[in-house]
C-alpha cells in the first residue's frame, strides 16, 4: 500500500513537470464525455446506467490508440466534486493481445449510497500523454 502511494506520487510529480501540465483540483468539472477529444480511442465497457446499492460497479476499459500501450490506468468514481473511490493500475500493456484493461485485474466497487455518480477513466502513456472519458450512472 505504501509503495503504491510512493509510486503514484513519483508518477504525479513527473507528470506535473511536463510543460503545459497542471493539477486540476476540480476534476469533475473538467471531465465530461463531450470534452474528450479521443472519445473513439477510449471506452468504458460494462457500465450500467443504474445499480442497486448492493450491486458491484464493474468496468473494463478499451483503448484503441496503440500509442497508449504500456501506460498507467486510473479509474475514479465521483459524487459531485468528492472522490468516492479510485483504482490505479500501473504498467498496463494490452496492445499486443488487444486486451481490455486492467490486464489481469478488475475494477469492481460497491457503492452503497444512493445518488448520481460519475466514473472517469484516464490512461497515461509512458511518454506522459493522456486520454480520458467519463460517464454518469446512478445508484438506487
PDB file of C-alpha atoms in Angstrom:
ATOM      1  CA  UNK A   1       0.000   0.000   0.000  1.00  0.00           C
ATOM      2  CA  UNK A   2       2.754   2.450   0.975  1.00  0.00           C
ATOM      3  CA  UNK A   3       4.744   1.513  -2.131  1.00  0.00           C
ATOM      4  CA  UNK A   4       1.707   2.298  -4.293  1.00  0.00           C
ATOM      5  CA  UNK A   5       1.338   5.733  -2.713  1.00  0.00           C
ATOM      6  CA  UNK A   6       5.025   6.497  -3.171  1.00  0.00           C
ATOM      7  CA  UNK A   7       4.980   5.271  -6.783  1.00  0.00           C
ATOM      8  CA  UNK A   8       1.821   7.272  -7.522  1.00  0.00           C
ATOM      9  CA  UNK A   9       3.426  10.392  -6.056  1.00  0.00           C
ATOM     10  CA  UNK A  10       6.506   9.921  -8.226  1.00  0.00           C
ATOM     11  CA  UNK A  11       4.365   9.463 -11.334  1.00  0.00           C
ATOM     12  CA  UNK A  12       2.248  12.523 -10.470  1.00  0.00           C
ATOM     13  CA  UNK A  13       5.392  14.594  -9.881  1.00  0.00           C
ATOM     14  CA  UNK A  14       6.790  13.540 -13.249  1.00  0.00           C
ATOM     15  CA  UNK A  15       3.536  14.359 -14.997  1.00  0.00           C
ATOM     16  CA  UNK A  16       3.352  17.807 -13.402  1.00  0.00           C
ATOM     17  CA  UNK A  17       6.897  18.592 -14.594  1.00  0.00           C
ATOM     18  CA  UNK A  18       5.688  18.426 -18.200  1.00  0.00           C
ATOM     19  CA  UNK A  19       5.177  21.802 -19.936  1.00  0.00           C
ATOM     20  CA  UNK A  20       1.531  22.904 -20.012  1.00  0.00           C
ATOM     21  CA  UNK A  21       0.552  20.392 -17.297  1.00  0.00           C
ATOM     22  CA  UNK A  22      -1.301  21.414 -14.185  1.00  0.00           C
ATOM     23  CA  UNK A  23      -3.040  19.800 -11.263  1.00  0.00           C
ATOM     24  CA  UNK A  24      -6.784  20.232 -11.652  1.00  0.00           C
ATOM     25  CA  UNK A  25      -8.315  20.314  -8.181  1.00  0.00           C
ATOM     26  CA  UNK A  26     -11.881  20.122  -9.535  1.00  0.00           C
ATOM     27  CA  UNK A  27     -11.730  17.197 -11.965  1.00  0.00           C
ATOM     28  CA  UNK A  28     -15.465  16.562 -12.002  1.00  0.00           C
ATOM     29  CA  UNK A  29     -15.981  19.900 -13.681  1.00  0.00           C
ATOM     30  CA  UNK A  30     -13.349  19.353 -16.357  1.00  0.00           C
ATOM     31  CA  UNK A  31     -14.162  15.767 -17.284  1.00  0.00           C
ATOM     32  CA  UNK A  32     -17.170  15.207 -19.377  1.00  0.00           C
ATOM     33  CA  UNK A  33     -17.869  12.753 -22.097  1.00  0.00           C
ATOM     34  CA  UNK A  34     -18.135  15.538 -24.664  1.00  0.00           C
ATOM     35  CA  UNK A  35     -14.860  17.199 -23.655  1.00  0.00           C
ATOM     36  CA  UNK A  36     -12.610  14.254 -24.547  1.00  0.00           C
ATOM     37  CA  UNK A  37     -11.149  14.701 -27.992  1.00  0.00           C
ATOM     38  CA  UNK A  38     -10.357  10.995 -28.081  1.00  0.00           C
ATOM     39  CA  UNK A  39     -13.808   9.510 -27.369  1.00  0.00           C
ATOM     40  CA  UNK A  40     -13.382   6.865 -30.043  1.00  0.00           C
ATOM     41  CA  UNK A  41      -9.918   5.923 -28.695  1.00  0.00           C
ATOM     42  CA  UNK A  42     -11.087   5.059 -25.172  1.00  0.00           C
ATOM     43  CA  UNK A  43     -14.321   3.444 -23.984  1.00  0.00           C
ATOM     44  CA  UNK A  44     -15.757   2.294 -20.676  1.00  0.00           C
ATOM     45  CA  UNK A  45     -17.018  -1.269 -21.090  1.00  0.00           C
ATOM     46  CA  UNK A  46     -19.628  -2.863 -18.838  1.00  0.00           C
ATOM     47  CA  UNK A  47     -21.044   0.250 -17.157  1.00  0.00           C
ATOM     48  CA  UNK A  48     -24.790   0.166 -16.497  1.00  0.00           C
ATOM     49  CA  UNK A  49     -26.844   3.330 -16.210  1.00  0.00           C
ATOM     50  CA  UNK A  50     -28.242   2.202 -12.858  1.00  0.00           C
ATOM     51  CA  UNK A  51     -27.138  -0.030  -9.955  1.00  0.00           C
ATOM     52  CA  UNK A  52     -28.707  -1.168  -6.703  1.00  0.00           C
ATOM     53  CA  UNK A  53     -26.843  -0.276  -3.503  1.00  0.00           C
ATOM     54  CA  UNK A  54     -25.704  -3.887  -3.090  1.00  0.00           C
ATOM     55  CA  UNK A  55     -24.534  -4.345  -6.684  1.00  0.00           C
ATOM     56  CA  UNK A  56     -20.882  -4.027  -7.778  1.00  0.00           C
ATOM     57  CA  UNK A  57     -19.860  -1.432 -10.349  1.00  0.00           C
ATOM     58  CA  UNK A  58     -17.564  -3.491 -12.573  1.00  0.00           C
ATOM     59  CA  UNK A  59     -15.941  -1.975 -15.641  1.00  0.00           C
ATOM     60  CA  UNK A  60     -13.133  -2.573 -18.076  1.00  0.00           C
ATOM     61  CA  UNK A  61     -11.535  -0.051 -20.370  1.00  0.00           C
ATOM     62  CA  UNK A  62     -10.916  -0.401 -24.086  1.00  0.00           C
ATOM     63  CA  UNK A  63      -8.144   1.721 -25.600  1.00  0.00           C
ATOM     64  CA  UNK A  64      -7.809   1.642 -29.381  1.00  0.00           C
ATOM     65  CA  UNK A  65      -4.855   4.037 -29.695  1.00  0.00           C
ATOM     66  CA  UNK A  66      -1.720   1.856 -29.670  1.00  0.00           C
ATOM     67  CA  UNK A  67       0.434   4.812 -28.555  1.00  0.00           C
ATOM     68  CA  UNK A  68      -1.106   4.290 -25.098  1.00  0.00           C
ATOM     69  CA  UNK A  69       0.037   0.663 -24.777  1.00  0.00           C
ATOM     70  CA  UNK A  70       2.027   0.070 -21.582  1.00  0.00           C
ATOM     71  CA  UNK A  71       0.747   3.004 -19.586  1.00  0.00           C
ATOM     72  CA  UNK A  72      -0.980   3.686 -16.281  1.00  0.00           C
ATOM     73  CA  UNK A  73      -4.760   3.492 -15.928  1.00  0.00           C
ATOM     74  CA  UNK A  74      -6.717   5.400 -13.297  1.00  0.00           C
ATOM     75  CA  UNK A  75     -10.434   4.808 -12.719  1.00  0.00           C
ATOM     76  CA  UNK A  76     -12.142   7.245 -10.354  1.00  0.00           C
ATOM     77  CA  UNK A  77     -15.754   7.495  -9.194  1.00  0.00           C
ATOM     78  CA  UNK A  78     -17.031  10.914  -8.111  1.00  0.00           C
ATOM     79  CA  UNK A  79     -20.120  12.106  -6.321  1.00  0.00           C
ATOM     80  CA  UNK A  80     -20.235  15.760  -7.261  1.00  0.00           C
ATOM     81  CA  UNK A  81     -16.707  17.012  -6.536  1.00  0.00           C
ATOM     82  CA  UNK A  82     -15.935  14.307  -3.972  1.00  0.00           C
ATOM     83  CA  UNK A  83     -13.854  11.265  -4.862  1.00  0.00           C
ATOM     84  CA  UNK A  84     -15.726   8.153  -3.729  1.00  0.00           C
ATOM     85  CA  UNK A  85     -13.146   5.592  -4.840  1.00  0.00           C
ATOM     86  CA  UNK A  86     -10.173   5.290  -7.164  1.00  0.00           C
ATOM     87  CA  UNK A  87      -8.213   2.439  -8.677  1.00  0.00           C
ATOM     88  CA  UNK A  88      -4.728   2.749 -10.137  1.00  0.00           C
ATOM     89  CA  UNK A  89      -3.425   0.065 -12.465  1.00  0.00           C
ATOM     90  CA  UNK A  90       0.207   0.529 -13.438  1.00  0.00           C
ATOM     91  CA  UNK A  91       2.150  -0.784 -16.454  1.00  0.00           C
ATOM     92  CA  UNK A  92      -0.937  -1.846 -18.386  1.00  0.00           C
ATOM     93  CA  UNK A  93       0.371  -3.412 -21.625  1.00  0.00           C
ATOM     94  CA  UNK A  94      -2.525  -4.504 -23.787  1.00  0.00           C
ATOM     95  CA  UNK A  95      -1.952  -3.733 -27.465  1.00  0.00           C
ATOM     96  CA  UNK A  96      -0.124  -6.908 -28.419  1.00  0.00           C
ATOM     97  CA  UNK A  97      -3.097  -9.097 -27.438  1.00  0.00           C
ATOM     98  CA  UNK A  98      -5.752  -6.379 -27.947  1.00  0.00           C
ATOM     99  CA  UNK A  99      -6.984  -6.856 -24.362  1.00  0.00           C
ATOM    100  CA  UNK A 100      -9.356  -4.858 -22.229  1.00  0.00           C
ATOM    101  CA  UNK A 101      -7.688  -3.228 -19.231  1.00  0.00           C
ATOM    102  CA  UNK A 102      -6.914  -3.557 -16.393  1.00  0.00           C
ATOM    103  CA  UNK A 103      -4.999  -6.623 -17.589  1.00  0.00           C
ATOM    104  CA  UNK A 104      -5.039  -9.471 -15.078  1.00  0.00           C
ATOM    105  CA  UNK A 105      -7.051  -7.391 -12.605  1.00  0.00           C
ATOM    106  CA  UNK A 106     -10.504  -5.855 -12.270  1.00  0.00           C
ATOM    107  CA  UNK A 107     -12.128  -2.632 -11.202  1.00  0.00           C
ATOM    108  CA  UNK A 108     -15.074  -3.609  -9.027  1.00  0.00           C
ATOM    109  CA  UNK A 109     -16.570  -1.398  -6.310  1.00  0.00           C
ATOM    110  CA  UNK A 110     -19.818  -1.447  -4.355  1.00  0.00           C
ATOM    111  CA  UNK A 111     -21.309   1.986  -3.796  1.00  0.00           C
ATOM    112  CA  UNK A 112     -23.933   1.673  -1.109  1.00  0.00           C
ATOM    113  CA  UNK A 113     -25.170   5.268  -1.010  1.00  0.00           C
ATOM    114  CA  UNK A 114     -27.974   6.125  -3.456  1.00  0.00           C
ATOM    115  CA  UNK A 115     -27.291   9.044  -5.777  1.00  0.00           C
ATOM    116  CA  UNK A 116     -25.771  10.177  -9.062  1.00  0.00           C
ATOM    117  CA  UNK A 117     -22.143   9.384  -9.794  1.00  0.00           C
ATOM    118  CA  UNK A 118     -19.564   9.994 -12.473  1.00  0.00           C
ATOM    119  CA  UNK A 119     -16.881   7.482 -13.428  1.00  0.00           C
ATOM    120  CA  UNK A 120     -13.703   8.758 -15.087  1.00  0.00           C
ATOM    121  CA  UNK A 121     -11.135   6.549 -16.812  1.00  0.00           C
ATOM    122  CA  UNK A 122      -7.773   8.095 -17.665  1.00  0.00           C
ATOM    123  CA  UNK A 123      -4.906   6.368 -19.449  1.00  0.00           C
ATOM    124  CA  UNK A 124      -1.440   7.924 -19.207  1.00  0.00           C
ATOM    125  CA  UNK A 125       1.139   6.648 -21.689  1.00  0.00           C
ATOM    126  CA  UNK A 126       4.828   6.118 -20.934  1.00  0.00           C
ATOM    127  CA  UNK A 127       5.598   9.410 -22.683  1.00  0.00           C
ATOM    128  CA  UNK A 128       3.014  11.084 -20.406  1.00  0.00           C
ATOM    129  CA  UNK A 129       0.271  11.705 -22.965  1.00  0.00           C
ATOM    130  CA  UNK A 130      -3.215  11.050 -21.668  1.00  0.00           C
ATOM    131  CA  UNK A 131      -6.709  10.285 -22.846  1.00  0.00           C
ATOM    132  CA  UNK A 132      -9.801  10.113 -20.716  1.00  0.00           C
ATOM    133  CA  UNK A 133     -13.504   9.501 -20.777  1.00  0.00           C
ATOM    134  CA  UNK A 134     -16.280   9.900 -18.245  1.00  0.00           C
ATOM    135  CA  UNK A 135     -19.806   8.622 -17.945  1.00  0.00           C
ATOM    136  CA  UNK A 136     -22.622   9.006 -15.432  1.00  0.00           C
ATOM    137  CA  UNK A 137     -24.603   6.378 -13.560  1.00  0.00           C
ATOM    138  CA  UNK A 138     -26.965   6.199 -10.604  1.00  0.00           C
ATOM    139  CA  UNK A 139     -27.244   4.029  -7.509  1.00  0.00           C
ATOM    140  CA  UNK A 140     -30.757   3.349  -6.214  1.00  0.00           C
TER     141      UNK A 140
END
